[in-house]
Short mmCIF file of C-alpha atoms in Angstrom, two decimals:
data_model
loop_
_atom_site.label_atom_id
_atom_site.label_comp_id
_atom_site.label_asym_id
_atom_site.label_seq_id
_atom_site.Cartn_x
_atom_site.Cartn_y
_atom_site.Cartn_z
CA MET H 1 220.90 65.94 -153.01
CA ALA H 2 217.73 66.87 -151.13
CA ALA H 3 218.01 67.60 -147.41
CA ALA H 4 216.64 64.89 -145.16
CA ASP H 5 213.15 65.59 -143.81
CA THR H 6 213.47 66.15 -140.08
CA ARG H 7 209.75 66.01 -139.33
CA GLU H 8 208.42 63.11 -137.27
CA VAL H 9 207.83 59.95 -139.27
CA ILE H 10 204.20 58.95 -138.64
CA LEU H 11 203.97 56.04 -141.06
CA GLU H 12 206.72 53.79 -142.28
CA ALA H 13 206.79 50.66 -144.42
CA ARG H 14 209.97 48.59 -144.58
CA GLU H 15 210.47 45.98 -147.32
CA LEU H 16 206.73 45.35 -147.48
CA THR H 17 205.92 42.41 -149.74
CA ARG H 18 202.50 41.00 -150.45
CA GLU H 19 202.02 37.95 -152.65
CA PHE H 20 198.79 36.61 -154.08
CA ASP H 21 199.10 33.07 -155.45
CA GLY H 22 202.83 33.54 -156.04
CA VAL H 23 202.43 36.92 -157.77
CA LYS H 24 203.95 39.88 -155.97
CA ALA H 25 201.38 42.67 -155.74
CA LEU H 26 203.89 44.57 -153.59
CA ASP H 27 207.59 43.90 -153.84
CA ARG H 28 209.85 45.17 -151.03
CA PHE H 29 207.93 48.42 -150.82
CA SER H 30 209.49 50.92 -148.41
CA PHE H 31 208.55 54.50 -147.68
CA LYS H 32 208.18 57.07 -144.91
CA LEU H 33 205.38 59.55 -144.41
CA HIS H 34 206.18 62.57 -142.27
CA ARG H 35 203.86 64.65 -140.11
CA GLY H 36 202.29 67.40 -142.20
CA GLU H 37 203.29 65.82 -145.51
CA VAL H 38 201.02 64.73 -148.35
CA LEU H 39 202.43 61.71 -150.12
CA GLY H 40 200.90 60.61 -153.40
CA LEU H 41 200.85 56.95 -154.29
CA LEU H 42 200.56 56.57 -158.03
CA GLY H 43 200.53 53.82 -160.56
CA ALA H 44 198.46 52.20 -163.25
CA ASN H 45 195.71 49.75 -162.41
CA GLY H 46 197.31 46.70 -160.78
CA ALA H 47 200.48 48.58 -159.81
CA GLY H 48 199.94 47.79 -156.14
CA LYS H 49 198.45 51.01 -154.75
CA THR H 50 195.31 49.43 -153.36
CA THR H 51 197.24 46.52 -151.90
CA ALA H 52 199.61 48.99 -150.25
CA MET H 53 196.71 51.01 -148.86
CA ASN H 54 194.99 47.87 -147.58
CA CYS H 55 198.17 46.70 -145.84
CA LEU H 56 198.58 50.14 -144.28
CA LEU H 57 195.01 50.05 -143.00
CA GLY H 58 195.52 46.59 -141.55
CA LEU H 59 192.86 45.11 -143.85
CA THR H 60 195.36 42.84 -145.58
CA LEU H 61 198.36 41.30 -143.86
CA PRO H 62 201.68 41.61 -145.69
CA THR H 63 203.50 38.42 -146.64
CA SER H 64 206.66 39.94 -145.22
CA GLY H 65 208.04 43.28 -144.15
CA GLU H 66 207.29 45.70 -141.37
CA LEU H 67 204.77 48.47 -140.90
CA GLU H 68 204.90 51.14 -138.23
CA ALA H 69 202.66 54.07 -137.44
CA PHE H 70 203.56 56.69 -134.83
CA GLY H 71 206.63 54.58 -134.09
CA LYS H 72 204.65 51.46 -133.16
CA PRO H 73 204.15 48.20 -135.07
CA LEU H 74 200.81 48.45 -136.83
CA HIS H 75 199.46 44.98 -136.15
CA ALA H 76 200.31 44.94 -132.46
CA HIS H 77 198.87 48.45 -131.87
CA ARG H 78 196.15 48.54 -134.53
CA ILE H 79 193.34 49.99 -132.41
CA GLU H 80 195.56 52.60 -130.77
CA ILE H 81 196.83 53.68 -134.19
CA LEU H 82 193.39 53.72 -135.83
CA ARG H 83 192.18 56.12 -133.13
CA ARG H 84 194.70 58.66 -134.47
CA ALA H 85 194.03 57.91 -138.13
CA ASN H 86 191.13 57.95 -140.56
CA PHE H 87 190.28 56.88 -144.07
CA SER H 88 188.07 57.85 -146.96
CA SER H 89 187.61 56.08 -150.24
CA ALA H 90 185.52 56.59 -153.31
CA TYR H 91 184.81 52.87 -153.16
CA THR H 92 183.20 52.68 -149.75
CA ALA H 93 179.97 54.22 -148.59
CA LEU H 94 178.21 55.18 -145.42
CA PRO H 95 174.94 53.28 -144.89
CA GLY H 96 172.62 54.68 -147.54
CA ASN H 97 169.37 54.37 -145.61
CA LEU H 98 170.53 56.55 -142.72
CA LEU H 99 170.42 60.33 -142.69
CA VAL H 100 173.75 62.09 -143.08
CA TRP H 101 173.77 63.36 -139.47
CA GLN H 102 172.92 59.88 -138.16
CA ASN H 103 175.87 58.31 -139.99
CA LEU H 104 178.21 61.03 -138.83
CA LEU H 105 176.98 60.85 -135.24
CA VAL H 106 177.62 57.09 -135.13
CA PHE H 107 181.22 57.53 -136.32
CA ALA H 108 181.74 60.54 -134.04
CA ARG H 109 180.79 58.31 -131.11
CA ILE H 110 182.99 55.46 -132.31
CA TYR H 111 185.93 57.86 -132.42
CA GLY H 112 184.96 59.41 -129.09
CA VAL H 113 184.63 62.93 -130.51
CA PRO H 114 183.80 65.40 -127.72
CA ASN H 115 180.73 67.50 -128.45
CA PRO H 116 179.97 65.53 -131.64
CA LYS H 117 177.02 67.60 -132.90
CA GLN H 118 179.07 70.78 -132.87
CA LYS H 119 182.00 69.06 -134.57
CA ILE H 120 179.76 67.63 -137.28
CA ALA H 121 178.20 71.07 -137.89
CA GLU H 122 181.68 72.68 -138.14
CA LEU H 123 182.90 70.11 -140.64
CA LEU H 124 179.74 70.25 -142.73
CA ASP H 125 180.27 74.02 -142.90
CA LEU H 126 183.92 73.58 -143.83
CA LEU H 127 183.00 71.24 -146.69
CA GLU H 128 180.19 73.65 -147.69
CA ILE H 129 177.47 71.07 -147.20
CA PRO H 130 175.56 72.12 -144.05
CA HIS H 131 172.29 71.67 -145.97
CA LEU H 132 172.92 67.93 -146.35
CA ASP H 133 172.71 66.98 -142.69
CA LYS H 134 169.09 65.83 -142.85
CA ARG H 135 169.34 64.20 -146.28
CA VAL H 136 169.24 60.46 -146.84
CA THR H 137 172.84 59.38 -147.45
CA GLY H 138 171.93 57.01 -150.27
CA GLN H 139 170.27 59.82 -152.21
CA LEU H 140 173.33 62.07 -152.35
CA SER H 141 175.17 62.80 -155.59
CA ALA H 142 178.72 61.47 -156.02
CA GLY H 143 180.16 64.87 -155.13
CA GLU H 144 177.99 65.24 -152.03
CA SER H 145 178.74 61.70 -150.95
CA THR H 146 182.50 62.27 -151.31
CA ARG H 147 182.32 65.37 -149.15
CA VAL H 148 180.24 63.59 -146.50
CA ASN H 149 182.86 60.83 -146.49
CA LEU H 150 185.50 63.49 -145.96
CA VAL H 151 183.56 64.90 -143.01
CA LYS H 152 183.63 61.39 -141.54
CA ALA H 153 187.38 61.21 -142.23
CA PHE H 154 188.05 64.54 -140.44
CA LEU H 155 185.79 63.81 -137.45
CA ASN H 156 188.52 62.64 -135.08
CA ASP H 157 191.07 65.29 -136.13
CA PRO H 158 193.31 62.55 -137.51
CA GLU H 159 197.06 62.90 -137.49
CA LEU H 160 197.23 60.37 -140.32
CA LEU H 161 194.74 60.29 -143.14
CA MET H 162 194.50 57.85 -146.01
CA LEU H 163 192.54 59.06 -149.00
CA ASP H 164 191.85 56.55 -151.75
CA GLU H 165 190.92 58.37 -154.96
CA PRO H 166 188.88 61.03 -153.14
CA THR H 167 188.02 62.90 -156.35
CA ALA H 168 187.07 59.87 -158.46
CA SER H 169 183.81 60.52 -160.34
CA LEU H 170 183.66 64.18 -159.31
CA ASP H 171 183.16 67.02 -161.78
CA PRO H 172 186.12 69.45 -162.10
CA ASP H 173 184.44 72.11 -159.96
CA ILE H 174 183.69 69.80 -157.03
CA ALA H 175 187.07 68.06 -157.41
CA ASP H 176 188.75 71.46 -157.14
CA LYS H 177 186.77 72.29 -153.99
CA VAL H 178 187.65 68.94 -152.45
CA ARG H 179 191.36 69.42 -153.19
CA LYS H 180 191.32 72.89 -151.67
CA VAL H 181 189.57 71.71 -148.51
CA VAL H 182 191.91 68.76 -148.10
CA ARG H 183 194.93 71.02 -148.51
CA LYS H 184 193.49 73.65 -146.13
CA VAL H 185 192.70 71.18 -143.36
CA GLN H 186 195.96 69.34 -143.88
CA ARG H 187 197.99 72.55 -143.51
CA GLU H 188 196.02 73.88 -140.55
CA ARG H 189 196.29 70.64 -138.60
CA SER H 190 199.58 69.34 -139.95
CA ILE H 191 198.06 66.03 -140.98
CA GLY H 192 200.14 63.42 -142.77
CA ILE H 193 198.17 62.23 -145.78
CA LEU H 194 198.66 59.25 -148.02
CA TYR H 195 196.81 60.02 -151.20
CA THR H 196 196.06 57.81 -154.18
CA SER H 197 194.53 59.14 -157.34
CA HIS H 198 194.44 58.65 -161.08
CA ASN H 199 193.86 62.35 -161.46
CA MET H 200 197.28 63.93 -161.99
CA ARG H 201 195.86 67.39 -161.41
CA ASP H 202 195.04 66.20 -157.88
CA ILE H 203 198.54 64.99 -157.35
CA GLU H 204 200.24 68.10 -158.68
CA GLU H 205 198.07 70.37 -156.55
CA VAL H 206 197.88 68.39 -153.34
CA CYS H 207 200.98 66.22 -152.96
CA ASP H 208 204.34 67.33 -151.58
CA ARG H 209 205.99 64.13 -152.69
CA VAL H 210 205.05 61.28 -154.98
CA ILE H 211 205.83 57.59 -155.25
CA PHE H 212 205.22 55.82 -158.55
CA LEU H 213 204.56 52.11 -158.32
CA HIS H 214 204.85 49.62 -161.15
CA LYS H 215 204.18 45.93 -160.65
CA GLY H 216 204.45 46.38 -156.91
CA LYS H 217 207.83 48.13 -156.98
CA ILE H 218 208.74 51.74 -156.48
CA VAL H 219 210.07 52.98 -159.81
CA CYS H 220 210.28 56.66 -159.06
CA GLU H 221 210.07 58.94 -156.03
CA GLY H 222 210.35 62.67 -155.42
CA THR H 223 208.43 65.93 -155.57
CA PRO H 224 206.20 66.32 -158.63
CA ALA H 225 208.65 68.92 -160.02
CA GLN H 226 211.68 66.65 -159.49
CA ILE H 227 209.97 63.74 -161.20
CA MET H 228 208.87 65.81 -164.16
CA ALA H 229 212.39 67.22 -164.50
CA ARG H 230 213.96 63.76 -164.34
CA SER H 231 211.80 62.44 -167.12
CA SER H 232 211.88 65.64 -169.15
CA SER H 233 208.10 65.68 -169.03
CA ASN H 234 205.80 68.65 -168.85
CA SER H 235 203.26 66.95 -166.69
CA LEU H 236 202.86 64.10 -164.25
CA GLU H 237 200.37 62.61 -166.68
CA ASP H 238 203.17 62.09 -169.20
CA VAL H 239 205.29 60.49 -166.49
CA PHE H 240 202.38 58.26 -165.52
CA ILE H 241 201.92 57.10 -169.11
CA LYS H 242 205.65 56.43 -169.56
CA ILE H 243 205.78 54.36 -166.42
CA ALA H 244 202.59 52.49 -167.22
CA ARG H 245 203.94 51.59 -170.66
CA ASP H 246 207.68 51.17 -170.09
CA GLY H 247 207.75 50.33 -166.39
CA GLU H 248 210.33 53.03 -165.74
CA ILE H 249 211.19 56.58 -166.62
CA VAL H 250 214.23 57.01 -168.78
CA ASP H 251 215.72 60.45 -169.15
CA GLU H 252 215.10 61.64 -172.68
CA PRO H 253 218.80 62.17 -173.58
CA GLU H 254 219.58 58.59 -172.49
CA LYS H 255 216.69 57.29 -174.55
CA GLU H 256 218.05 59.03 -177.63
CA LYS H 257 221.51 57.55 -177.03
CA ALA H 258 220.03 54.11 -176.65
CA SER H 259 218.16 54.35 -179.91
CA MET P 1 186.17 46.73 -124.55
CA SER P 2 184.58 50.14 -124.77
CA PHE P 3 180.89 50.59 -123.94
CA ARG P 4 180.97 53.85 -125.92
CA ILE P 5 181.93 52.03 -129.13
CA ILE P 6 179.42 49.22 -128.58
CA SER P 7 176.63 51.73 -127.92
CA ALA P 8 177.63 53.70 -131.04
CA LEU P 9 177.36 50.56 -133.15
CA VAL P 10 174.02 49.68 -131.57
CA LEU P 11 172.82 53.24 -132.22
CA ARG P 12 173.54 52.70 -135.91
CA TYR P 13 171.22 49.67 -135.97
CA LEU P 14 168.56 51.56 -134.04
CA PHE P 15 168.71 54.37 -136.59
CA LEU P 16 168.44 51.76 -139.32
CA TYR P 17 165.36 50.11 -137.81
CA THR P 18 163.63 53.40 -137.14
CA ARG P 19 164.46 54.73 -140.61
CA THR P 20 163.17 51.62 -142.35
CA PRO P 21 160.01 50.37 -140.61
CA MET P 22 159.83 47.42 -143.05
CA ARG P 23 162.61 45.83 -141.01
CA LEU P 24 160.41 45.97 -137.94
CA VAL P 25 157.61 44.38 -139.91
CA GLU P 26 159.99 41.53 -140.75
CA LEU P 27 160.64 41.04 -137.02
CA VAL P 28 156.94 40.61 -136.36
CA PHE P 29 155.40 39.33 -139.60
CA TRP P 30 157.02 35.90 -140.04
CA PRO P 31 156.80 34.92 -136.37
CA LEU P 32 153.12 35.85 -136.43
CA VAL P 33 152.50 33.78 -139.57
CA ASP P 34 154.17 30.81 -137.85
CA LEU P 35 152.23 31.40 -134.69
CA VAL P 36 148.85 31.61 -136.42
CA VAL P 37 149.52 28.43 -138.44
CA TRP P 38 150.70 26.45 -135.41
CA GLY P 39 148.08 28.00 -133.16
CA ASN P 40 145.28 26.96 -135.47
CA VAL P 41 146.76 23.46 -135.85
CA THR P 42 146.89 23.27 -132.05
CA VAL P 43 143.26 24.29 -131.69
CA PHE P 44 142.25 21.77 -134.36
CA ILE P 45 144.10 18.91 -132.67
CA GLN P 46 142.83 19.92 -129.22
CA LYS P 47 139.25 19.77 -130.45
CA ASN P 48 139.75 16.35 -132.00
CA SER P 49 141.70 14.52 -129.29
CA ASP P 50 141.38 13.55 -125.66
CA ALA P 51 142.18 16.04 -122.89
CA GLN P 52 145.65 14.66 -122.13
CA PHE P 53 146.85 14.84 -125.72
CA GLY P 54 145.20 18.22 -126.11
CA GLY P 55 147.40 19.46 -123.25
CA PHE P 56 150.55 18.10 -124.85
CA ILE P 57 149.85 19.88 -128.07
CA LEU P 58 150.43 23.22 -126.34
CA PHE P 59 154.12 22.25 -126.43
CA PHE P 60 154.10 23.41 -130.04
CA LEU P 61 153.31 27.00 -129.13
CA GLY P 62 155.88 27.09 -126.32
CA ALA P 63 158.49 25.50 -128.57
CA MET P 64 157.80 27.96 -131.34
CA ILE P 65 158.21 30.99 -129.11
CA LEU P 66 161.42 29.60 -127.59
CA TRP P 67 162.74 28.66 -131.05
CA ASP P 68 162.24 32.25 -132.12
CA ILE P 69 164.47 33.41 -129.27
CA LEU P 70 167.30 31.31 -130.69
CA PHE P 71 166.56 32.27 -134.29
CA ARG P 72 166.30 36.04 -133.64
CA ALA P 73 169.53 36.05 -131.60
CA GLN P 74 171.33 34.30 -134.47
CA GLN P 75 169.81 36.72 -136.97
CA GLY P 76 170.85 39.69 -134.85
CA VAL P 77 174.50 38.76 -135.34
CA ALA P 78 174.42 37.51 -138.93
CA ILE P 79 172.07 40.11 -140.40
CA SER P 80 173.81 42.99 -138.64
CA PHE P 81 177.04 41.92 -140.33
CA LEU P 82 175.30 41.58 -143.69
CA GLU P 83 173.81 45.06 -143.28
CA ASP P 84 177.37 46.39 -143.27
CA VAL P 85 178.20 44.35 -146.37
CA TRP P 86 175.06 45.40 -148.25
CA THR P 87 175.64 49.09 -147.49
CA ARG P 88 179.38 48.88 -148.37
CA ASN P 89 180.09 50.16 -144.87
CA LEU P 90 182.20 47.21 -143.76
CA LEU P 91 185.52 48.88 -144.58
CA ASN P 92 184.56 52.01 -142.65
CA VAL P 93 183.91 49.84 -139.60
CA PHE P 94 187.03 47.71 -139.97
CA VAL P 95 189.32 50.73 -140.35
CA ALA P 96 187.73 52.42 -137.35
CA PRO P 97 189.14 51.68 -133.88
CA VAL P 98 186.60 48.92 -133.28
CA ARG P 99 187.76 45.67 -131.70
CA THR P 100 186.27 42.43 -132.97
CA ALA P 101 184.81 41.83 -129.50
CA GLU P 102 183.13 45.25 -129.56
CA TYR P 103 181.70 44.64 -132.99
CA LEU P 104 180.32 41.26 -131.92
CA SER P 105 178.98 42.64 -128.65
CA ALA P 106 177.01 45.24 -130.60
CA THR P 107 175.50 42.53 -132.78
CA PHE P 108 174.65 40.54 -129.62
CA ALA P 109 172.84 43.58 -128.24
CA VAL P 110 170.96 43.97 -131.52
CA GLY P 111 170.03 40.28 -131.29
CA PHE P 112 168.69 40.87 -127.77
CA LEU P 113 166.55 43.80 -128.95
CA ARG P 114 165.22 41.76 -131.88
CA ILE P 115 164.25 38.98 -129.49
CA LEU P 116 162.43 41.37 -127.18
CA VAL P 117 160.28 42.74 -129.99
CA THR P 118 159.46 39.33 -131.44
CA VAL P 119 158.88 37.47 -128.19
CA VAL P 120 156.70 40.17 -126.64
CA VAL P 121 154.46 40.22 -129.73
CA MET P 122 154.33 36.42 -130.02
CA SER P 123 153.62 35.95 -126.31
CA LEU P 124 150.76 38.45 -126.41
CA VAL P 125 149.20 36.95 -129.53
CA SER P 126 149.51 33.36 -128.27
CA TRP P 127 147.94 34.37 -124.96
CA ILE P 128 145.08 36.37 -126.45
CA GLY P 129 144.48 34.14 -129.47
CA TYR P 130 145.22 30.65 -128.16
CA SER P 131 145.12 30.92 -124.35
CA PHE P 132 148.76 29.93 -124.20
CA ASN P 133 150.53 31.83 -121.43
CA ILE P 134 154.32 31.71 -121.83
CA PHE P 135 154.62 32.63 -118.14
CA GLN P 136 153.36 29.18 -117.19
CA LEU P 137 157.06 28.36 -117.58
CA GLN P 138 157.49 30.50 -114.43
CA TRP P 139 160.96 31.68 -113.55
CA TRP P 140 162.42 28.88 -115.69
CA LEU P 141 161.68 31.16 -118.61
CA LEU P 142 164.70 33.26 -117.67
CA PRO P 143 167.37 30.52 -118.00
CA PHE P 144 165.58 29.22 -121.11
CA PHE P 145 165.73 32.69 -122.62
CA LEU P 146 169.39 33.23 -121.69
CA ASN P 147 170.57 29.85 -122.91
CA LEU P 148 168.75 30.03 -126.23
CA MET P 149 169.94 33.60 -126.79
CA VAL P 150 173.57 32.68 -126.11
CA PHE P 151 173.34 29.65 -128.40
CA GLY P 152 171.78 31.93 -131.04
CA TRP P 153 174.75 34.30 -130.70
CA ALA P 154 177.14 31.39 -131.17
CA LEU P 155 175.28 30.25 -134.28
CA GLY P 156 175.29 33.86 -135.51
CA MET P 157 179.08 34.01 -135.19
CA ILE P 158 179.43 30.69 -137.00
CA SER P 159 177.12 31.89 -139.82
CA THR P 160 179.06 35.15 -140.12
CA ALA P 161 182.40 33.34 -140.15
CA LEU P 162 181.16 31.10 -142.98
CA ILE P 163 179.90 34.11 -144.95
CA LEU P 164 183.24 35.88 -144.40
CA ARG P 165 185.09 32.81 -145.61
CA TRP P 166 182.94 32.02 -148.65
CA GLY P 167 181.84 35.53 -149.60
CA GLN P 168 178.46 36.98 -150.42
CA ALA P 169 177.53 33.88 -152.42
CA ALA P 170 177.14 32.18 -149.05
CA GLU P 171 174.92 34.83 -147.49
CA SER P 172 171.89 32.52 -147.51
CA LEU P 173 173.67 30.76 -144.63
CA ALA P 174 172.58 33.68 -142.46
CA TRP P 175 169.08 32.20 -142.59
CA ALA P 176 169.94 28.54 -143.14
CA VAL P 177 172.31 27.74 -140.28
CA PRO P 178 169.67 27.59 -137.49
CA PHE P 179 167.56 25.28 -139.63
CA PHE P 180 170.50 22.90 -140.12
CA ILE P 181 170.34 22.15 -136.42
CA GLN P 182 166.58 22.43 -135.89
CA PRO P 183 165.87 18.73 -136.59
CA VAL P 184 168.43 17.55 -134.03
CA VAL P 185 167.70 19.92 -131.15
CA CYS P 186 164.20 18.45 -130.64
CA VAL P 187 162.22 21.68 -130.79
CA PHE P 188 158.87 20.04 -131.43
CA TYR P 189 159.43 16.45 -130.20
CA ARG P 190 161.21 14.63 -127.41
CA VAL P 191 164.76 13.28 -127.66
CA GLU P 192 163.41 9.76 -127.03
CA ASP P 193 161.25 10.11 -130.15
CA MET P 194 164.37 10.37 -132.31
CA PRO P 195 166.17 7.33 -133.75
CA ALA P 196 168.52 5.84 -131.13
CA TRP P 197 171.64 6.69 -133.14
CA ALA P 198 170.62 10.36 -133.35
CA GLN P 199 169.93 10.83 -129.65
CA PRO P 200 173.57 11.28 -128.52
CA ILE P 201 173.99 13.85 -131.31
CA ALA P 202 170.95 15.76 -130.03
CA TRP P 203 172.50 16.06 -126.56
CA CYS P 204 175.56 17.80 -128.06
CA PHE P 205 173.57 21.01 -128.60
CA PRO P 206 172.65 23.36 -125.75
CA ALA P 207 169.18 23.95 -127.19
CA THR P 208 168.17 20.29 -126.71
CA PRO P 209 168.10 20.26 -122.89
CA ILE P 210 166.24 23.59 -122.98
CA PHE P 211 163.45 22.27 -125.19
CA GLU P 212 163.34 19.07 -123.14
CA GLY P 213 163.19 21.22 -120.02
CA MET P 214 160.37 23.31 -121.43
CA ARG P 215 158.22 20.21 -121.95
CA GLU P 216 159.16 18.99 -118.49
CA VAL P 217 158.13 22.28 -116.87
CA MET P 218 154.85 22.38 -118.79
CA VAL P 219 153.96 18.90 -117.55
CA THR P 220 155.41 18.81 -114.04
CA GLY P 221 156.10 22.46 -113.19
CA VAL P 222 159.78 21.74 -112.50
CA MET P 223 162.86 21.00 -114.55
CA SER P 224 165.87 18.82 -114.02
CA TRP P 225 168.85 20.95 -112.96
CA ASN P 226 171.04 18.57 -114.94
CA HIS P 227 169.41 19.84 -118.12
CA LEU P 228 170.17 23.41 -117.14
CA TRP P 229 173.78 22.69 -116.22
CA LEU P 230 174.26 20.79 -119.48
CA ALA P 231 172.82 23.68 -121.52
CA GLY P 232 174.94 26.24 -119.68
CA GLY P 233 178.14 24.20 -120.01
CA LEU P 234 177.60 23.50 -123.70
CA ASN P 235 176.85 27.18 -124.31
CA VAL P 236 180.17 28.20 -122.78
CA ILE P 237 181.93 25.78 -125.13
CA TYR P 238 179.91 26.86 -128.19
CA LEU P 239 180.38 30.56 -127.48
CA ALA P 240 184.14 30.13 -127.05
CA LEU P 241 184.48 27.97 -130.18
CA ALA P 242 182.30 30.28 -132.28
CA GLY P 243 184.26 33.34 -131.10
CA TRP P 244 187.51 31.60 -131.91
CA LEU P 245 186.20 30.54 -135.35
CA PHE P 246 185.08 34.09 -136.15
CA ALA P 247 188.44 35.58 -135.10
CA TRP P 248 190.35 32.88 -137.00
CA VAL P 249 188.35 33.39 -140.21
CA LEU P 250 188.66 37.17 -139.92
CA ASN P 251 192.43 36.80 -139.62
CA LEU P 252 192.44 34.37 -142.54
CA THR P 253 190.54 36.82 -144.74
CA ARG P 254 193.09 39.48 -143.82
CA LYS P 255 195.96 37.14 -144.64
CA ARG P 256 194.45 36.24 -147.99
CA GLY P 257 193.43 39.81 -148.77
CA LEU P 258 189.79 38.76 -149.09
CA LEU P 259 188.35 41.27 -146.64
CA THR P 260 188.61 44.27 -148.95
CA LYS P 261 187.35 42.33 -151.96
CA PHE P 262 184.42 41.15 -149.91
CA ALA P 263 183.73 44.60 -148.51
CA THR P 264 183.80 46.44 -151.84
CA GLN P 265 182.21 43.88 -154.17
#
């Protein structure tokens, strides 16, 4: 039995359920994210990851259940919590007709970043994109755009970061750089990260712990190594496929007995 | 409410307008087209009617400039919201620590800036081109301006709430909503010129006593305080109801999970 994590819980969902027209997109979903931990949220399309992320960001209200961040109920303390958190998604964009530095300056001011120009320059350097600051945001490549979004996500030195498929549509080289930067910043600043991805390489490299969702329910939870061992798989990709097809992972010996 | 956050949001729109000068053209072009058409019609009628009627016809130019105050304020709110939708930036804003009141206040400020640009240009052109001086409304211009701007904000919130509720398919409402009420707020004619059954409806909108007041001031130089109190009182009610409607619809979209669909479609 694994030892209990003694680090501070910065995000917690208890029995979170979200129904759409009678269909449960999330079904009594519970988890804890600790300070300095990277938690991967995995599942096939429609498994409930996006719904979970949206509930956690306060964009969608749960049908039932409780959500807390930094020990406070999310909906009652939304603004206070969002000041200490940030978000980046492959599916959102910064206004395309503004220059990169203009977009970042606006968000730096929203988050009340002291000395915003210096902070932006530091983060652009960290993400290896200082040359992009005067470029038009809408003319960036997918890889450049992702890294600019990450600069925005790191602007306020968040204690809690939600990354929704940050390496989607990136080539392997850029995806690798993004993973390394996320891991570096996360370790240096002890950020708690909730990370969704369909790229299992991402998950294996970045996540300390993983939750697999299927039809809104948690079907499997643990470190990537524990999960692979449990399902006698060599990779998380195999586990992903098993869960997507069977809805659960069955230990190989048990499967043989059953057949 | 944080002034820092409001000013940051306003800064974003200022960057947008300075980066894309075509948006500034839009602020000036259509009002000028309207002004030239109505100005020329006014000159034509003045030349072909007696002096008294020729004086009345100047109402059109005054009404048009005042109508633009209302319209630009409404557009400031509705179009600013749509800018976030069009640029897929809405989620970034809604997951940032921005209160609804701060977001709306920023759009109000943008509305105010849009009005300034449009009204200054229109006033100059109507003065130089058609000898119509908006300042003949004297200090009454200030309460007219404020009341029409506040009503425009309320209409902007209502338009935005409807777009939020019905999705991008309803975005034409951003332009249509002011024109739904234009026939009943007596912009270009008096309340008593409307059918009797429609007159009580006209008095339910804060813009009606303002346009009535404008005509009164242009003829007599003074305005009934009752008109001003009515406009102010109705504006308080409209602003409160529109704010409530916006907050209610925003909460409804969160409950139904529509906000993210809307923001990423």
